[in-house]
PDB file of C-alpha atoms in Angstrom:
ATOM      1  CA  MET A   1     -45.356  13.729 -46.043  1.00 53.00           C
ATOM      2  CA  GLU A   2     -43.100  16.262 -44.371  1.00 57.00           C
ATOM      3  CA  GLU A   3     -43.302  14.345 -41.126  1.00 62.00           C
ATOM      4  CA  ILE A   4     -42.124  11.166 -42.841  1.00 63.00           C
ATOM      5  CA  MET A   5     -39.126  12.999 -44.296  1.00 62.00           C
ATOM      6  CA  THR A   6     -38.179  14.289 -40.858  1.00 74.00           C
ATOM      7  CA  VAL A   7     -38.250  10.779 -39.417  1.00 70.00           C
ATOM      8  CA  LYS A   8     -36.091   9.588 -42.289  1.00 71.00           C
ATOM      9  CA  LYS A   9     -33.617  12.420 -41.659  1.00 72.00           C
ATOM     10  CA  VAL A  10     -33.400  11.545 -37.973  1.00 66.00           C
ATOM     11  CA  ALA A  11     -32.890   7.875 -38.782  1.00 66.00           C
ATOM     12  CA  ALA A  12     -30.183   8.784 -41.289  1.00 67.00           C
ATOM     13  CA  ARG A  13     -28.473  10.969 -38.688  1.00 63.00           C
ATOM     14  CA  TRP A  14     -28.155   8.038 -36.256  1.00 64.00           C
ATOM     15  CA  ARG A  15     -26.769   5.759 -38.948  1.00 71.00           C
ATOM     16  CA  ARG A  16     -23.864   8.118 -39.600  1.00 74.00           C
ATOM     17  CA  GLY A  17     -22.399   7.616 -36.091  1.00 79.00           C
ATOM     18  CA  PHE A  18     -20.708  10.042 -33.746  1.00 84.00           C
ATOM     19  CA  THR A  19     -18.984  13.260 -34.722  1.00 89.00           C
ATOM     20  CA  LEU A  20     -15.322  13.873 -33.978  1.00 91.00           C
ATOM     21  CA  ILE A  21     -16.219  16.478 -31.343  1.00 93.00           C
ATOM     22  CA  GLU A  22     -18.427  14.002 -29.491  1.00 92.00           C
ATOM     23  CA  LEU A  23     -15.646  11.418 -29.473  1.00 93.00           C
ATOM     24  CA  LEU A  24     -13.092  13.976 -28.257  1.00 95.00           C
ATOM     25  CA  VAL A  25     -15.367  15.018 -25.393  1.00 96.00           C
ATOM     26  CA  VAL A  26     -15.751  11.388 -24.302  1.00 96.00           C
ATOM     27  CA  VAL A  27     -11.985  10.798 -24.465  1.00 96.00           C
ATOM     28  CA  LEU A  28     -11.383  13.989 -22.462  1.00 96.00           C
ATOM     29  CA  ILE A  29     -13.831  12.937 -19.746  1.00 96.00           C
ATOM     30  CA  ILE A  30     -12.271   9.471 -19.509  1.00 96.00           C
ATOM     31  CA  GLY A  31      -8.795  11.042 -19.278  1.00 96.00           C
ATOM     32  CA  ILE A  32      -9.828  13.350 -16.439  1.00 95.00           C
ATOM     33  CA  LEU A  33     -11.435  10.505 -14.507  1.00 93.00           C
ATOM     34  CA  ALA A  34      -8.334   8.344 -14.990  1.00 93.00           C
ATOM     35  CA  ALA A  35      -6.035  11.143 -13.806  1.00 94.00           C
ATOM     36  CA  ILE A  36      -7.993  11.331 -10.556  1.00 93.00           C
ATOM     37  CA  ALA A  37      -8.766   7.660  -9.994  1.00 92.00           C
ATOM     38  CA  VAL A  38      -5.463   5.945 -10.824  1.00 89.00           C
ATOM     39  CA  PRO A  39      -3.308   7.669  -8.152  1.00 86.00           C
ATOM     40  CA  GLN A  40      -6.017   7.055  -5.554  1.00 89.00           C
ATOM     41  CA  TYR A  41      -6.141   3.394  -6.533  1.00 89.00           C
ATOM     42  CA  PHE A  42      -2.395   2.963  -6.071  1.00 85.00           C
ATOM     43  CA  GLN A  43      -2.532   4.742  -2.706  1.00 85.00           C
ATOM     44  CA  VAL A  44      -5.250   2.380  -1.479  1.00 88.00           C
ATOM     45  CA  MET A  45      -3.242  -0.608  -2.718  1.00 87.00           C
ATOM     46  CA  GLU A  46      -0.158   0.601  -0.821  1.00 86.00           C
ATOM     47  CA  LYS A  47      -2.222   0.992   2.362  1.00 89.00           C
ATOM     48  CA  GLY A  48      -3.234  -2.636   2.014  1.00 89.00           C
ATOM     49  CA  ARG A  49       0.384  -3.687   1.655  1.00 88.00           C
ATOM     50  CA  PHE A  50       1.347  -1.561   4.649  1.00 90.00           C
ATOM     51  CA  ALA A  51      -1.233  -3.432   6.728  1.00 91.00           C
ATOM     52  CA  GLU A  52       1.018  -6.479   6.363  1.00 91.00           C
ATOM     53  CA  ALA A  53       3.731  -4.639   8.308  1.00 90.00           C
ATOM     54  CA  LEU A  54       1.308  -3.420  10.970  1.00 92.00           C
ATOM     55  CA  ALA A  55      -0.023  -6.920  11.580  1.00 92.00           C
ATOM     56  CA  TYR A  56       3.513  -8.299  11.890  1.00 92.00           C
ATOM     57  CA  PHE A  57       4.506  -5.579  14.361  1.00 92.00           C
ATOM     58  CA  GLN A  58       1.538  -6.404  16.590  1.00 92.00           C
ATOM     59  CA  THR A  59       2.304 -10.130  16.469  1.00 92.00           C
ATOM     60  CA  LEU A  60       5.979  -9.504  17.204  1.00 92.00           C
ATOM     61  CA  LYS A  61       5.129  -7.181  20.083  1.00 92.00           C
ATOM     62  CA  GLY A  62       3.050  -9.887  21.759  1.00 92.00           C
ATOM     63  CA  SER A  63       5.784 -12.476  21.244  1.00 91.00           C
ATOM     64  CA  GLN A  64       8.443 -10.166  22.673  1.00 91.00           C
ATOM     65  CA  GLU A  65       6.316  -9.481  25.753  1.00 91.00           C
ATOM     66  CA  ARG A  66       5.789 -13.207  26.335  1.00 91.00           C
ATOM     67  CA  TYR A  67       9.527 -13.800  25.926  1.00 90.00           C
ATOM     68  CA  LEU A  68      10.235 -11.015  28.435  1.00 90.00           C
ATOM     69  CA  LEU A  69       7.867 -12.598  30.960  1.00 91.00           C
ATOM     70  CA  GLY A  70       9.986 -15.746  30.762  1.00 87.00           C
ATOM     71  CA  GLY A  71      12.758 -13.729  32.425  1.00 80.00           C
ATOM     72  CA  ASN A  72      14.995 -13.656  29.382  1.00 78.00           C
ATOM     73  CA  GLY A  73      14.842  -9.975  28.439  1.00 87.00           C
ATOM     74  CA  TYR A  74      13.911  -9.156  24.865  1.00 90.00           C
ATOM     75  CA  ALA A  75      14.892 -11.516  22.048  1.00 89.00           C
ATOM     76  CA  ASN A  76      17.363 -10.355  19.415  1.00 87.00           C
ATOM     77  CA  ASN A  77      16.488 -13.298  17.173  1.00 86.00           C
ATOM     78  CA  THR A  78      12.989 -14.046  15.894  1.00 85.00           C
ATOM     79  CA  GLY A  79      13.807 -17.759  16.102  1.00 86.00           C
ATOM     80  CA  LEU A  80      13.628 -17.489  19.894  1.00 87.00           C
ATOM     81  CA  LEU A  81      10.064 -16.186  19.769  1.00 88.00           C
ATOM     82  CA  ASP A  82       6.788 -18.056  19.423  1.00 88.00           C
ATOM     83  CA  LEU A  83       6.020 -16.392  16.091  1.00 87.00           C
ATOM     84  CA  PRO A  84       3.891 -18.146  13.506  1.00 84.00           C
ATOM     85  CA  SER A  85       5.584 -18.844  10.200  1.00 83.00           C
ATOM     86  CA  VAL A  86       5.042 -15.765   8.043  1.00 79.00           C
ATOM     87  CA  ALA A  87       5.752 -15.464   4.327  1.00 83.00           C
ATOM     88  CA  PHE A  88       5.976 -11.791   3.467  1.00 86.00           C
ATOM     89  CA  LYS A  89       4.748 -10.703   0.064  1.00 87.00           C
ATOM     90  CA  HIS A  90       5.811  -7.075   0.142  1.00 86.00           C
ATOM     91  CA  PHE A  91       8.461  -6.670   2.862  1.00 89.00           C
ATOM     92  CA  THR A  92      11.804  -8.091   3.886  1.00 88.00           C
ATOM     93  CA  VAL A  93      12.589  -8.398   7.585  1.00 89.00           C
ATOM     94  CA  ALA A  94      15.827  -7.393   9.277  1.00 88.00           C
ATOM     95  CA  ALA A  95      16.905  -9.154  12.449  1.00 85.00           C
ATOM     96  CA  PRO A  96      15.541  -7.426  15.546  1.00 88.00           C
ATOM     97  CA  ALA A  97      17.844  -5.440  17.784  1.00 90.00           C
ATOM     98  CA  ALA A  98      17.190  -5.990  21.480  1.00 90.00           C
ATOM     99  CA  GLY A  99      18.460  -4.738  24.783  1.00 85.00           C
ATOM    100  CA  PRO A 100      17.359  -5.363  28.342  1.00 85.00           C
ATOM    101  CA  ALA A 101      14.589  -2.750  28.207  1.00 88.00           C
ATOM    102  CA  THR A 102      13.842  -2.142  24.528  1.00 90.00           C
ATOM    103  CA  TRP A 103      13.769  -3.811  21.137  1.00 92.00           C
ATOM    104  CA  SER A 104      13.349  -2.701  17.550  1.00 93.00           C
ATOM    105  CA  ILE A 105      12.872  -4.203  14.118  1.00 93.00           C
ATOM    106  CA  THR A 106      12.890  -2.838  10.582  1.00 92.00           C
ATOM    107  CA  LEU A 107      10.876  -3.975   7.579  1.00 92.00           C
ATOM    108  CA  THR A 108      11.894  -2.891   4.086  1.00 90.00           C
ATOM    109  CA  ARG A 109       9.257  -2.423   1.395  1.00 87.00           C
ATOM    110  CA  GLY A 110      10.321  -3.576  -2.023  1.00 77.00           C
ATOM    111  CA  VAL A 111      13.487  -5.062  -3.337  1.00 66.00           C
ATOM    112  CA  SER A 112      16.021  -3.509  -5.648  1.00 60.00           C
ATOM    113  CA  PRO A 113      14.970  -2.225  -8.080  1.00 62.00           C
ATOM    114  CA  CYS A 114      11.970  -0.736  -6.339  1.00 68.00           C
ATOM    115  CA  PRO A 115       8.629  -1.792  -7.837  1.00 64.00           C
ATOM    116  CA  GLY A 116       7.189   1.469  -9.090  1.00 68.00           C
ATOM    117  CA  GLY A 117       9.517   3.457  -6.826  1.00 71.00           C
ATOM    118  CA  ASN A 118       7.718   2.260  -3.684  1.00 76.00           C
ATOM    119  CA  CYS A 119      10.780   1.447  -1.549  1.00 85.00           C
ATOM    120  CA  TYR A 120      10.826   2.584   2.056  1.00 89.00           C
ATOM    121  CA  THR A 121      11.572   1.183   5.492  1.00 90.00           C
ATOM    122  CA  VAL A 122       9.325   0.975   8.527  1.00 92.00           C
ATOM    123  CA  SER A 123      10.897   0.702  11.967  1.00 93.00           C
ATOM    124  CA  TYR A 124       9.078  -0.349  15.110  1.00 93.00           C
ATOM    125  CA  SER A 125      10.516   0.194  18.583  1.00 92.00           C
ATOM    126  CA  GLY A 126       9.084  -1.657  21.538  1.00 86.00           C
ATOM    127  CA  PRO A 127       7.753  -1.745  24.109  1.00 86.00           C
ATOM    128  CA  ALA A 128       6.582   1.843  23.532  1.00 87.00           C
ATOM    129  CA  GLY A 129       5.354   1.029  20.030  1.00 87.00           C
ATOM    130  CA  ASN A 130       7.006   3.930  18.227  1.00 91.00           C
ATOM    131  CA  MET A 131       6.968   3.637  14.443  1.00 92.00           C
ATOM    132  CA  ALA A 132       9.030   5.593  11.935  1.00 92.00           C
ATOM    133  CA  CYS A 133       9.457   5.619   8.178  1.00 91.00           C
ATOM    134  CA  GLY A 134      12.736   5.978   6.358  1.00 89.00           C
ATOM    135  CA  GLY A 135      14.378   5.500   3.018  1.00 84.00           C
ATOM    136  CA  ALA A 136      14.193   7.341  -0.259  1.00 80.00           C
ATOM    137  CA  ASN A 137      10.378   7.251  -0.427  1.00 82.00           C
ATOM    138  CA  ALA A 138       9.490   7.740   3.231  1.00 85.00           C
ATOM    139  CA  THR A 139       6.777  10.176   2.176  1.00 83.00           C
ATOM    140  CA  LEU A 140       4.766   7.189   0.879  1.00 82.00           C
ATOM    141  CA  CYS A 141       4.864   5.547   4.285  1.00 84.00           C
ATOM    142  CA  THR A 142       4.400   8.495   6.648  1.00 85.00           C
ATOM    143  CA  PRO A 143       0.661   9.115   5.979  1.00 86.00           C
ATOM    144  CA  MET A 144      -0.077   5.455   6.726  1.00 85.00           C
ATOM    145  CA  LEU A 145       1.431   5.439  10.218  1.00 86.00           C
ATOM    146  CA  PRO A 146      -1.167   4.977  12.954  1.00 83.00           C
TER     147      PRO A 146
END
């Protein structure tokens, strides 16, 4: 008979639900995991957006080299290059600056106001391929440079 009462007590215990302490521990664990995971998630997302700039720089570099081989020097207008039509999702493009031996272009991340404070600029100088970050949030960009 005692064994039956114990089973009934255990069954009654599970029907009552969770205690406040158990719920607080679960909320605390979820909060700690979120504090670690959310910033990492946004950093990975920004790296993906930055890849858009890297791909454009490589395409532009090839187009500038082909234009140079035509004996025209470097182009200071992307309309003169054999670039595919590109619709940027995360950057705006400034007109390239070109001289007889070098060229450069700047992409700006974000528009005013900055989405989540993620505004920065990325500059690419060719033919050497030097890249630099600038702007108010250049620290977001610098770790992603190759």
